[in-house]
Every structure is written in structure tokens, then in C-alpha cells.
PDB file of C-alpha atoms in Angstrom:
ATOM      1  CA  MET A   1     104.108  87.523 151.624  1.00  0.00           C
ATOM      2  CA  LYS A   2     104.631  85.585 154.832  1.00  0.00           C
ATOM      3  CA  ALA A   3     102.508  82.500 155.518  1.00  0.00           C
ATOM      4  CA  ARG A   4     102.295  80.890 158.928  1.00  0.00           C
ATOM      5  CA  ILE A   5     100.838  77.422 159.039  1.00  0.00           C
ATOM      6  CA  LYS A   6      99.760  75.539 162.129  1.00  0.00           C
ATOM      7  CA  ILE A   7      99.277  71.833 161.690  1.00  0.00           C
ATOM      8  CA  THR A   8      97.501  70.079 164.512  1.00  0.00           C
ATOM      9  CA  LEU A   9      96.258  66.566 165.073  1.00  0.00           C
ATOM     10  CA  LYS A  10      92.517  66.165 164.711  1.00  0.00           C
ATOM     11  CA  ASN A  11      90.474  65.602 167.820  1.00  0.00           C
ATOM     12  CA  GLY A  12      90.409  61.987 168.772  1.00  0.00           C
ATOM     13  CA  VAL A  13      93.770  61.215 167.222  1.00  0.00           C
ATOM     14  CA  LEU A  14      96.177  59.927 169.847  1.00  0.00           C
ATOM     15  CA  ASP A  15      98.952  62.427 170.586  1.00  0.00           C
ATOM     16  CA  PRO A  16     101.871  60.720 172.355  1.00  0.00           C
ATOM     17  CA  GLN A  17     104.082  63.833 172.144  1.00  0.00           C
ATOM     18  CA  GLY A  18     101.426  65.910 173.873  1.00  0.00           C
ATOM     19  CA  LYS A  19     101.039  63.206 176.524  1.00  0.00           C
ATOM     20  CA  ALA A  20     104.805  63.177 177.111  1.00  0.00           C
ATOM     21  CA  ILE A  21     104.862  66.951 177.524  1.00  0.00           C
ATOM     22  CA  GLY A  22     101.958  66.788 179.978  1.00  0.00           C
ATOM     23  CA  HIS A  23     103.723  64.090 181.938  1.00  0.00           C
ATOM     24  CA  ALA A  24     106.992  66.037 182.084  1.00  0.00           C
ATOM     25  CA  LEU A  25     105.222  69.194 183.215  1.00  0.00           C
ATOM     26  CA  SER A  26     103.211  67.453 185.906  1.00  0.00           C
ATOM     27  CA  GLN A  27     106.385  65.824 187.256  1.00  0.00           C
ATOM     28  CA  LEU A  28     107.867  69.293 187.560  1.00  0.00           C
ATOM     29  CA  GLY A  29     104.879  70.354 189.625  1.00  0.00           C
ATOM     30  CA  TYR A  30     102.766  72.187 187.080  1.00  0.00           C
ATOM     31  CA  ASP A  31      99.187  71.324 187.903  1.00  0.00           C
ATOM     32  CA  GLY A  32      95.912  72.233 186.310  1.00  0.00           C
ATOM     33  CA  LEU A  33      97.032  71.547 182.790  1.00  0.00           C
ATOM     34  CA  SER A  34      94.890  69.587 180.406  1.00  0.00           C
ATOM     35  CA  ASP A  35      94.369  68.965 176.735  1.00  0.00           C
ATOM     36  CA  ILE A  36      98.005  69.317 175.793  1.00  0.00           C
ATOM     37  CA  ARG A  37      98.536  68.757 172.075  1.00  0.00           C
ATOM     38  CA  GLN A  38     101.652  69.175 170.038  1.00  0.00           C
ATOM     39  CA  GLY A  39     101.591  70.102 166.400  1.00  0.00           C
ATOM     40  CA  LYS A  40     103.847  71.557 163.768  1.00  0.00           C
ATOM     41  CA  TYR A  41     104.391  75.155 162.853  1.00  0.00           C
ATOM     42  CA  ILE A  42     105.729  76.184 159.467  1.00  0.00           C
ATOM     43  CA  GLU A  43     106.657  79.656 158.290  1.00  0.00           C
ATOM     44  CA  LEU A  44     107.417  80.482 154.699  1.00  0.00           C
ATOM     45  CA  ASP A  45     107.775  83.421 152.364  1.00  0.00           C
ATOM     46  CA  ILE A  46     105.836  83.196 149.159  1.00  0.00           C
ATOM     47  CA  ALA A  47     106.574  85.443 146.193  1.00  0.00           C
ATOM     48  CA  GLU A  48     102.936  86.171 145.427  1.00  0.00           C
ATOM     49  CA  THR A  49     101.337  89.511 146.176  1.00  0.00           C
ATOM     50  CA  ASP A  50      97.685  88.574 145.723  1.00  0.00           C
ATOM     51  CA  PRO A  51      96.454  87.304 149.114  1.00  0.00           C
ATOM     52  CA  ALA A  52      93.786  85.063 147.580  1.00  0.00           C
ATOM     53  CA  LYS A  53      96.256  83.397 145.228  1.00  0.00           C
ATOM     54  CA  ALA A  54      98.851  83.071 147.982  1.00  0.00           C
ATOM     55  CA  ARG A  55      96.303  81.402 150.252  1.00  0.00           C
ATOM     56  CA  GLY A  56      95.239  79.068 147.461  1.00  0.00           C
ATOM     57  CA  ALA A  57      98.825  78.037 146.796  1.00  0.00           C
ATOM     58  CA  VAL A  58      99.590  77.474 150.475  1.00  0.00           C
ATOM     59  CA  GLU A  59      96.377  75.485 150.912  1.00  0.00           C
ATOM     60  CA  GLU A  60      97.359  73.253 148.033  1.00  0.00           C
ATOM     61  CA  MET A  61     100.811  72.727 149.569  1.00  0.00           C
ATOM     62  CA  CYS A  62      99.188  71.792 152.874  1.00  0.00           C
ATOM     63  CA  GLU A  63      96.858  69.302 151.209  1.00  0.00           C
ATOM     64  CA  ARG A  64      99.581  67.734 149.097  1.00  0.00           C
ATOM     65  CA  VAL A  65     102.673  67.816 151.269  1.00  0.00           C
ATOM     66  CA  LEU A  66     102.686  69.597 154.570  1.00  0.00           C
ATOM     67  CA  ALA A  67      99.746  68.056 156.390  1.00  0.00           C
ATOM     68  CA  ASN A  68      98.385  64.536 156.486  1.00  0.00           C
ATOM     69  CA  THR A  69      94.745  65.496 156.134  1.00  0.00           C
ATOM     70  CA  VAL A  70      93.552  62.104 157.299  1.00  0.00           C
ATOM     71  CA  ILE A  71      94.698  62.866 160.827  1.00  0.00           C
ATOM     72  CA  GLU A  72      95.704  66.520 160.791  1.00  0.00           C
ATOM     73  CA  ASN A  73      94.066  69.915 160.436  1.00  0.00           C
ATOM     74  CA  TYR A  74      95.854  72.966 159.177  1.00  0.00           C
ATOM     75  CA  ASP A  75      95.327  76.640 159.714  1.00  0.00           C
ATOM     76  CA  ILE A  76      96.891  79.292 157.502  1.00  0.00           C
ATOM     77  CA  GLU A  77      97.615  82.902 158.433  1.00  0.00           C
ATOM     78  CA  LEU A  78      98.936  85.315 155.850  1.00  0.00           C
ATOM     79  CA  ASP A  79     100.392  88.693 156.505  1.00  0.00           C
ATOM     80  CA  GLY A  80     101.914  91.677 154.739  1.00  0.00           C
ATOM     81  CA  ALA A  81     102.468  91.705 150.994  1.00  0.00           C
TER      82      ALA A  81
ATOM     83  CA  MET B   1      92.236  79.294 179.600  1.00  0.00           C
ATOM     84  CA  LYS B   2      93.747  78.111 176.353  1.00  0.00           C
ATOM     85  CA  ALA B   3      97.406  78.809 175.623  1.00  0.00           C
ATOM     86  CA  ARG B   4      98.913  78.442 172.159  1.00  0.00           C
ATOM     87  CA  ILE B   5     102.682  78.356 171.997  1.00  0.00           C
ATOM     88  CA  LYS B   6     104.774  78.659 168.876  1.00  0.00           C
ATOM     89  CA  ILE B   7     108.368  77.578 169.222  1.00  0.00           C
ATOM     90  CA  THR B   8     110.651  78.563 166.377  1.00  0.00           C
ATOM     91  CA  LEU B   9     114.355  78.286 165.753  1.00  0.00           C
ATOM     92  CA  LYS B  10     116.249  81.533 166.169  1.00  0.00           C
ATOM     93  CA  ASN B  11     117.546  83.256 163.076  1.00  0.00           C
ATOM     94  CA  GLY B  12     120.864  81.854 162.028  1.00  0.00           C
ATOM     95  CA  VAL B  13     120.216  78.433 163.519  1.00  0.00           C
ATOM     96  CA  LEU B  14     120.354  75.780 160.822  1.00  0.00           C
ATOM     97  CA  ASP B  15     116.929  74.299 160.091  1.00  0.00           C
ATOM     98  CA  PRO B  16     117.256  70.982 158.235  1.00  0.00           C
ATOM     99  CA  GLN B  17     113.518  70.239 158.486  1.00  0.00           C
ATOM    100  CA  GLY B  18     112.698  73.560 156.856  1.00  0.00           C
ATOM    101  CA  LYS B  19     115.268  72.874 154.148  1.00  0.00           C
ATOM    102  CA  ALA B  20     113.745  69.449 153.485  1.00  0.00           C
ATOM    103  CA  ILE B  21     110.268  70.940 153.174  1.00  0.00           C
ATOM    104  CA  GLY B  22     111.576  73.573 150.765  1.00  0.00           C
ATOM    105  CA  HIS B  23     113.272  70.925 148.708  1.00  0.00           C
ATOM    106  CA  ALA B  24     110.154  68.729 148.556  1.00  0.00           C
ATOM    107  CA  LEU B  25     107.978  71.667 147.542  1.00  0.00           C
ATOM    108  CA  SER B  26     110.346  72.861 144.843  1.00  0.00           C
ATOM    109  CA  GLN B  27     110.517  69.332 143.393  1.00  0.00           C
ATOM    110  CA  LEU B  28     106.741  69.413 143.151  1.00  0.00           C
ATOM    111  CA  GLY B  29     106.962  72.607 141.166  1.00  0.00           C
ATOM    112  CA  TYR B  30     106.182  75.220 143.796  1.00  0.00           C
ATOM    113  CA  ASP B  31     108.422  78.157 143.011  1.00  0.00           C
ATOM    114  CA  GLY B  32     108.960  81.474 144.663  1.00  0.00           C
ATOM    115  CA  LEU B  33     109.180  80.086 148.172  1.00  0.00           C
ATOM    116  CA  SER B  34     111.892  81.174 150.526  1.00  0.00           C
ATOM    117  CA  ASP B  35     112.720  81.315 154.195  1.00  0.00           C
ATOM    118  CA  ILE B  36     110.941  78.104 155.082  1.00  0.00           C
ATOM    119  CA  ARG B  37     111.294  77.304 158.769  1.00  0.00           C
ATOM    120  CA  GLN B  38     109.691  74.568 160.766  1.00  0.00           C
ATOM    121  CA  GLY B  39     108.922  74.892 164.426  1.00  0.00           C
ATOM    122  CA  LYS B  40     106.722  73.349 167.059  1.00  0.00           C
ATOM    123  CA  TYR B  41     103.228  74.290 168.053  1.00  0.00           C
ATOM    124  CA  ILE B  42     101.810  73.401 171.448  1.00  0.00           C
ATOM    125  CA  GLU B  43      98.270  73.936 172.701  1.00  0.00           C
ATOM    126  CA  LEU B  44      97.273  73.485 176.301  1.00  0.00           C
ATOM    127  CA  ASP B  45      94.484  74.298 178.692  1.00  0.00           C
ATOM    128  CA  ILE B  46      95.540  75.894 181.931  1.00  0.00           C
ATOM    129  CA  ALA B  47      93.229  76.046 184.949  1.00  0.00           C
ATOM    130  CA  GLU B  48      94.051  79.646 185.788  1.00  0.00           C
ATOM    131  CA  THR B  49      91.635  82.479 185.165  1.00  0.00           C
ATOM    132  CA  ASP B  50      93.994  85.415 185.664  1.00  0.00           C
ATOM    133  CA  PRO B  51      95.595  86.098 182.255  1.00  0.00           C
ATOM    134  CA  ALA B  52      98.757  87.589 183.765  1.00  0.00           C
ATOM    135  CA  LYS B  53      99.300  84.586 186.040  1.00  0.00           C
ATOM    136  CA  ALA B  54      98.516  82.165 183.233  1.00  0.00           C
ATOM    137  CA  ARG B  55     101.022  83.889 180.958  1.00  0.00           C
ATOM    138  CA  GLY B  56     103.633  83.835 183.709  1.00  0.00           C
ATOM    139  CA  ALA B  57     103.141  80.120 184.277  1.00  0.00           C
ATOM    140  CA  VAL B  58     103.285  79.291 180.576  1.00  0.00           C
ATOM    141  CA  GLU B  59     106.396  81.442 180.137  1.00  0.00           C
ATOM    142  CA  GLU B  60     108.077  79.559 182.940  1.00  0.00           C
ATOM    143  CA  MET B  61     107.137  76.229 181.335  1.00  0.00           C
ATOM    144  CA  CYS B  62     108.594  77.415 178.032  1.00  0.00           C
ATOM    145  CA  GLU B  63     111.842  78.492 179.671  1.00  0.00           C
ATOM    146  CA  ARG B  64     112.196  75.308 181.681  1.00  0.00           C
ATOM    147  CA  VAL B  65     110.836  72.580 179.475  1.00  0.00           C
ATOM    148  CA  LEU B  66     109.156  73.374 176.222  1.00  0.00           C
ATOM    149  CA  ALA B  67     111.730  75.468 174.406  1.00  0.00           C
ATOM    150  CA  ASN B  68     115.487  75.287 174.239  1.00  0.00           C
ATOM    151  CA  THR B  69     116.107  78.993 174.694  1.00  0.00           C
ATOM    152  CA  VAL B  70     119.669  78.734 173.449  1.00  0.00           C
ATOM    153  CA  ILE B  71     118.439  78.081 169.925  1.00  0.00           C
ATOM    154  CA  GLU B  72     114.690  78.655 170.045  1.00  0.00           C
ATOM    155  CA  ASN B  73     112.273  81.522 170.510  1.00  0.00           C
ATOM    156  CA  TYR B  74     108.768  81.099 171.822  1.00  0.00           C
ATOM    157  CA  ASP B  75     105.631  83.098 171.394  1.00  0.00           C
ATOM    158  CA  ILE B  76     102.601  82.678 173.651  1.00  0.00           C
ATOM    159  CA  GLU B  77      98.989  83.511 172.801  1.00  0.00           C
ATOM    160  CA  LEU B  78      96.295  83.221 175.424  1.00  0.00           C
ATOM    161  CA  ASP B  79      92.594  83.293 174.821  1.00  0.00           C
ATOM    162  CA  GLY B  80      89.290  83.089 176.644  1.00  0.00           C
ATOM    163  CA  ALA B  81      89.111  82.485 180.404  1.00  0.00           C
TER     164      ALA B  81
END
């Protein structure tokens, strides 16, 4: 089962990477952009066919390792057994 | 209009970050994981109400700045005007 995890900074947490991207884009003439935030994206295959168990395991991994839950949120999508 | 961009390494491109995550997780006792890949995730607000134009603009940004199309793929999701 494939899990796709998006890890984003919480609102209010300073995002220098996002700022740098916004700056680069505006220098290249792209206007009308706002609220640019960069996060991480992780894909993994988990050998677990029960979606509820798979989600539980991936959530635990996010809490323990993948995300810093003090400053980051995570969002898990699962697909296909 | 909100755009969400996932930038992932192409298949076959070495992914040391993904490998490191896999290693850390297996040391913590998470088994049955494979194909772990890390990419980037970018969210931005674009002041463009036409979805086709917004997608075109974001695609151009990906090609020019956000992704290295030699080694990376990108995937754009747009929502809500």
C-alpha cells in the first residue's frame, strides 16, 4: 500500500525557503503570488493491506520521526492495497 | 487560487534522503517499508481566477524555477478560485 505524506510548516512558523522561492519568482516577473510555503513530501510503500492499520503505522512514523510536530503538520494519503 | 505542487525525483535517480529515512525507520523497528522517496512540496496562492491560466503559469514556474526537470517530476493540483 502506497502512502503519500505531506509535511508542512504550521501557520505562523517562519518559512525562509518559501520566502526565497517567492523572491526568486517575483524577480523573474511572476506577480500575484502570495502565501508561498515549502514543505516536504514523502512517498513510501508499506507492506500492510489493512488501510486502518497502515494509516496508524504511518501516523506513528510521522509523530516519531518524519515530522517535527512542534512546528509541522502532516497529512497522510493512502492508496491501493 | 491555491496551487499545491509536489516535486519528486524521477525513477532511477538516487535518493539519499529517502534512503536515510528508510534506514532511520528500520532502526526504530518499522519493517515492511520499501520505495521510500523524499521530495518537495510547495503551496502558493496565485491571483488568477481562470484555472487553465493558473495551471499554465504554475507549470511555467515549475519548468523554470521550482523543479529541476532533468531529474525531477512535478505534479500540480489547483483548488478553489
